Coordinates of C-alpha atoms in Angstrom, one line a residue:
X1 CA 81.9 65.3 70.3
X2 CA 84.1 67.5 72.0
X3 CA 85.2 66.9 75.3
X4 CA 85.6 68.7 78.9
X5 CA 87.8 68.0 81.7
X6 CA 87.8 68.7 85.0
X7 CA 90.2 68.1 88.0
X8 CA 89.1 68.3 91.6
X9 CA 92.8 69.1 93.8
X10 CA 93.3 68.5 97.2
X11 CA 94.8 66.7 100.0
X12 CA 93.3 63.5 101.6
X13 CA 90.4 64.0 103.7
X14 CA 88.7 67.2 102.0
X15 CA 86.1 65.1 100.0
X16 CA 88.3 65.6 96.7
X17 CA 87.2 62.0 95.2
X18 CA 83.7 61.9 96.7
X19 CA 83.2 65.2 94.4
X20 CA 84.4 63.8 91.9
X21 CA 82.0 61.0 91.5
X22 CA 79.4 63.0 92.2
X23 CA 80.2 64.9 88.7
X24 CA 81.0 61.9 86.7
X25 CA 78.1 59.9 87.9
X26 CA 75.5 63.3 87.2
X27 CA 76.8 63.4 83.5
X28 CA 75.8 59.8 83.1
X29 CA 72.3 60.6 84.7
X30 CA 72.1 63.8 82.5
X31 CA 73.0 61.4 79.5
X32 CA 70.2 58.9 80.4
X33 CA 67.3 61.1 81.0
X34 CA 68.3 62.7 77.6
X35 CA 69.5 59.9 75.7
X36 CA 72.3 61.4 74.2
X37 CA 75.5 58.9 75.1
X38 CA 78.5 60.0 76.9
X39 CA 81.7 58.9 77.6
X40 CA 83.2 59.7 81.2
X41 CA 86.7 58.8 82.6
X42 CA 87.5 59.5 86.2
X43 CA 91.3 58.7 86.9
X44 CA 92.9 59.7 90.6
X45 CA 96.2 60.0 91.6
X46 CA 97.8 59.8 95.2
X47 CA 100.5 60.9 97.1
X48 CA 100.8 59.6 100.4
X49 CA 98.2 57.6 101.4
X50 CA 96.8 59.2 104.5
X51 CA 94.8 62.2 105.7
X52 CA 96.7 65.3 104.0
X53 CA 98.4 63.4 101.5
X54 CA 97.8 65.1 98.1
X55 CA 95.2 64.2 96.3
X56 CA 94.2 64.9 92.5
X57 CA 91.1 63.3 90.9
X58 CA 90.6 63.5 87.4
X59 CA 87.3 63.8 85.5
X60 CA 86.9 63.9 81.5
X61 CA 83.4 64.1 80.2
X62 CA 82.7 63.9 76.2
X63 CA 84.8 62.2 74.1
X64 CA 87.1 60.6 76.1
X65 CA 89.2 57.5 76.2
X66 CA 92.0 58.1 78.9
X67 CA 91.6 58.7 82.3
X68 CA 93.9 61.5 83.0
X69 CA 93.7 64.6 81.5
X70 CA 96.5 65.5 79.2
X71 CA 99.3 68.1 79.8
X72 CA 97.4 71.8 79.8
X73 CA 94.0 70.5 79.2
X74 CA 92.2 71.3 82.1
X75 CA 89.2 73.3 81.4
X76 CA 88.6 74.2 85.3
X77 CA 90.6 73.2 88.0
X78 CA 88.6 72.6 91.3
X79 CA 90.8 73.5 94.0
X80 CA 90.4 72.5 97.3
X81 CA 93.8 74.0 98.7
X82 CA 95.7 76.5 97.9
X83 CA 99.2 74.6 97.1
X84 CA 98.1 71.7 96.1
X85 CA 96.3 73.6 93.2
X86 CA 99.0 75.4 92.1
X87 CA 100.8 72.5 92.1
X88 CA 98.1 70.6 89.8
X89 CA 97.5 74.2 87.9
X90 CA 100.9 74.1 86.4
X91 CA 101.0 70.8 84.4
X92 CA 97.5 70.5 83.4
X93 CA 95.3 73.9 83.2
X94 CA 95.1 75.0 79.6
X95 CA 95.8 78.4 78.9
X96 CA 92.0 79.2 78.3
X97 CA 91.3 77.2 81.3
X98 CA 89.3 78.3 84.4
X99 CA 90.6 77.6 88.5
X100 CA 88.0 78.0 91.1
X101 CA 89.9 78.0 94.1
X102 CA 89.2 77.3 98.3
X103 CA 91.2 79.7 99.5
X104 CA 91.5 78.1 103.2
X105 CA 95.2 76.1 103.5
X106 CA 95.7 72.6 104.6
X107 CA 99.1 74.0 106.5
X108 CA 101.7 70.9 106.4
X109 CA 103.4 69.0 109.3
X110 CA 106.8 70.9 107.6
X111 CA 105.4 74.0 108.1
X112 CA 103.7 73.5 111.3
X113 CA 106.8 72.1 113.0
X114 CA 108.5 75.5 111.1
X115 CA 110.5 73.7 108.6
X116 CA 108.8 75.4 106.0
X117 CA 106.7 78.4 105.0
X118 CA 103.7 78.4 103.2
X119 CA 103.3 80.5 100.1
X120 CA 101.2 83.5 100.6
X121 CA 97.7 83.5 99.0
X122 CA 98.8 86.6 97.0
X123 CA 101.2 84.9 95.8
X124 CA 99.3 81.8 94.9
X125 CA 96.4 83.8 93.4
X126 CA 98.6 85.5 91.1
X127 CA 100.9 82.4 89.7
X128 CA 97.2 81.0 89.4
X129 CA 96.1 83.8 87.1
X130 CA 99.2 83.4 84.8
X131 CA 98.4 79.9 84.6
X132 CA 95.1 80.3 82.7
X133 CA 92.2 82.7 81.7
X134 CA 90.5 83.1 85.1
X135 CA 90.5 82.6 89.1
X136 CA 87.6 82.6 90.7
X137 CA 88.3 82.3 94.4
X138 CA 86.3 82.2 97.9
X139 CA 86.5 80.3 101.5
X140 CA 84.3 77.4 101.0
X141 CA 86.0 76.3 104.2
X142 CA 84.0 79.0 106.1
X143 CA 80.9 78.3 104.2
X144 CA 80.6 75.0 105.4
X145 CA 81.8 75.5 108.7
X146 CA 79.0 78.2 108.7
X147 CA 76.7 75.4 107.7
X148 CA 77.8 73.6 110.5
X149 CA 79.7 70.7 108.8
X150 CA 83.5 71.4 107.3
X151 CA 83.5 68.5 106.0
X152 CA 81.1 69.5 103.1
X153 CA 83.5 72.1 101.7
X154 CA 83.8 69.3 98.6
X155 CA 80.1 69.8 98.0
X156 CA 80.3 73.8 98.4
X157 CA 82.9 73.7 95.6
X158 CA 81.1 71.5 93.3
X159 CA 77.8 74.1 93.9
X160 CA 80.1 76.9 93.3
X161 CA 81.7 75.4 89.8
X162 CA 77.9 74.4 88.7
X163 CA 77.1 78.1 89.3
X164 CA 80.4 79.1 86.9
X165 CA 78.9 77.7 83.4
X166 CA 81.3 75.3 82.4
X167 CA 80.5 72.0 83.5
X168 CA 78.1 70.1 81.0
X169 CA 75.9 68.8 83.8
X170 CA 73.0 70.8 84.5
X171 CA 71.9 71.8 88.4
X172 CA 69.7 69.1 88.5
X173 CA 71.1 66.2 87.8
X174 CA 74.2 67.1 90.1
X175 CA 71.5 67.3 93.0
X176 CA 69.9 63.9 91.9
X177 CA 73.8 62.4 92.6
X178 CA 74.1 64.2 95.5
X179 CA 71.1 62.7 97.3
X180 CA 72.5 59.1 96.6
X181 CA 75.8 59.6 96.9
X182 CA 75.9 61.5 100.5
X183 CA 77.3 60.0 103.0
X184 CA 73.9 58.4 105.3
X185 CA 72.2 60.9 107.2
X186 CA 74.1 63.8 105.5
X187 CA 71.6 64.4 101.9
X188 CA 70.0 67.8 103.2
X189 CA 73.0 69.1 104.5
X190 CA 74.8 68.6 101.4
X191 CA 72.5 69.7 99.1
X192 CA 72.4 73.0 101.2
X193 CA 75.9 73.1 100.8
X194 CA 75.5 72.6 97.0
X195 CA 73.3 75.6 96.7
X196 CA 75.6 77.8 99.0
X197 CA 78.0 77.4 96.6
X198 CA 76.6 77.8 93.5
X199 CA 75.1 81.2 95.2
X200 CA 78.7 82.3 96.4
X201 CA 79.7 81.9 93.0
X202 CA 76.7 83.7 91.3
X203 CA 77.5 86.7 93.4
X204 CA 81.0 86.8 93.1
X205 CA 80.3 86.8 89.4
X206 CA 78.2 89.2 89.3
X207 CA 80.8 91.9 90.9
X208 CA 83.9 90.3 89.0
X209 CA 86.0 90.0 91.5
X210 CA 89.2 87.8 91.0
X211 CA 88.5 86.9 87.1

């Protein structure tokens, strides 16, 4: 059984680990309505522990033992910002591997307080595409601010990779998770932001841009 492995990258408070157990827990829903057994490993890792601290969750599907993912073996990178994915990009995407990519920044205190510059997207975009086989990139940030909720960028990310073919979890399952795993009051608003996603995806497929 081969095996895939995802890693959702972010900073603390964009919804990084809430997506990510909404992918691990749909691939053992998918596995139980088709009774083929999986294995799933979902390892996270911290930096500071507060709102913008960097946060990378881990999530290996198939035949899997370890948590984390192993030096260049992620098949798609789900970025959430900008930096933070480059920084996760350059240990662990493979060289076949795929980065989809929120291209809104989570600007740091350092940089705020002008201490720092942040890296222009350019920039980031193109280290990106040396990094692995393709970038697909879009502002989920504006999606779901457009949907009247930022705070469901997570969910417009996870749509978006669904729509890109290389998860094995199919659409339905993922929206199954979604429902139970939504913060109270929040389900329909999600899954809207689920299929917003998946459609900005489809579309920027479709036209090729930034692969």
């Amino acid at each position: 059984m081969s095996a895939t492995n995802v890693i959702v990258a972010g900073v603390g408070g964009q919804g990084s680990i809430l997506a990510a157990h909404i992918l691990g827990k749909s691939a053992l829903r998918q596995a139980a309505k088709t009774g083929k057994p999986v294995q799933v490993r979902i390892g996270e890792t911290y930096g500071a522990a507060m709102r913008g601290g960097k946060v990378f969750s881990h999530v290996r599907i198939g035949d899997v033992r370890a948590p984390l993912t192993p030096t260049d073996g992620a098949d798609l990178i789900v970025g959430l910002e900008p930096l933070e994915t480059l920084r996760v990009a350059i240990p662990y995407l493979a060289p076949g591997g795929v980065c989809l990519l929120n291209t809104t920044p989570y600007v740091p205190a350092d940089v705020k307080m002008g201490r720092a510059k942040y890296p222009e997207l350019d920039g980031l975009l193109s280290a990106l595409g040396k990094l692995g086989r393709k970038v697909l990139s879009f502002d989920a940030t504006a999606v779901a601010q457009d949907l009247g909720k930022p705070q469901v960028m997570s969910v417009v990310m996870l749509g978006a990779a669904s729509a890109m073919g290389i998860l094995p979890v199919d659409e339905e399952s993922l929206k199954e998770t979604i429902k139970e795993e939504a913060p109270k009051g929040t389900a329909e608003l999600n899954l809207r932001a689920f299929d917003r996603g998946r459609d900005v995806a489809a579309s920027l497929l479709k036209t090729g841009a930034r692969l």
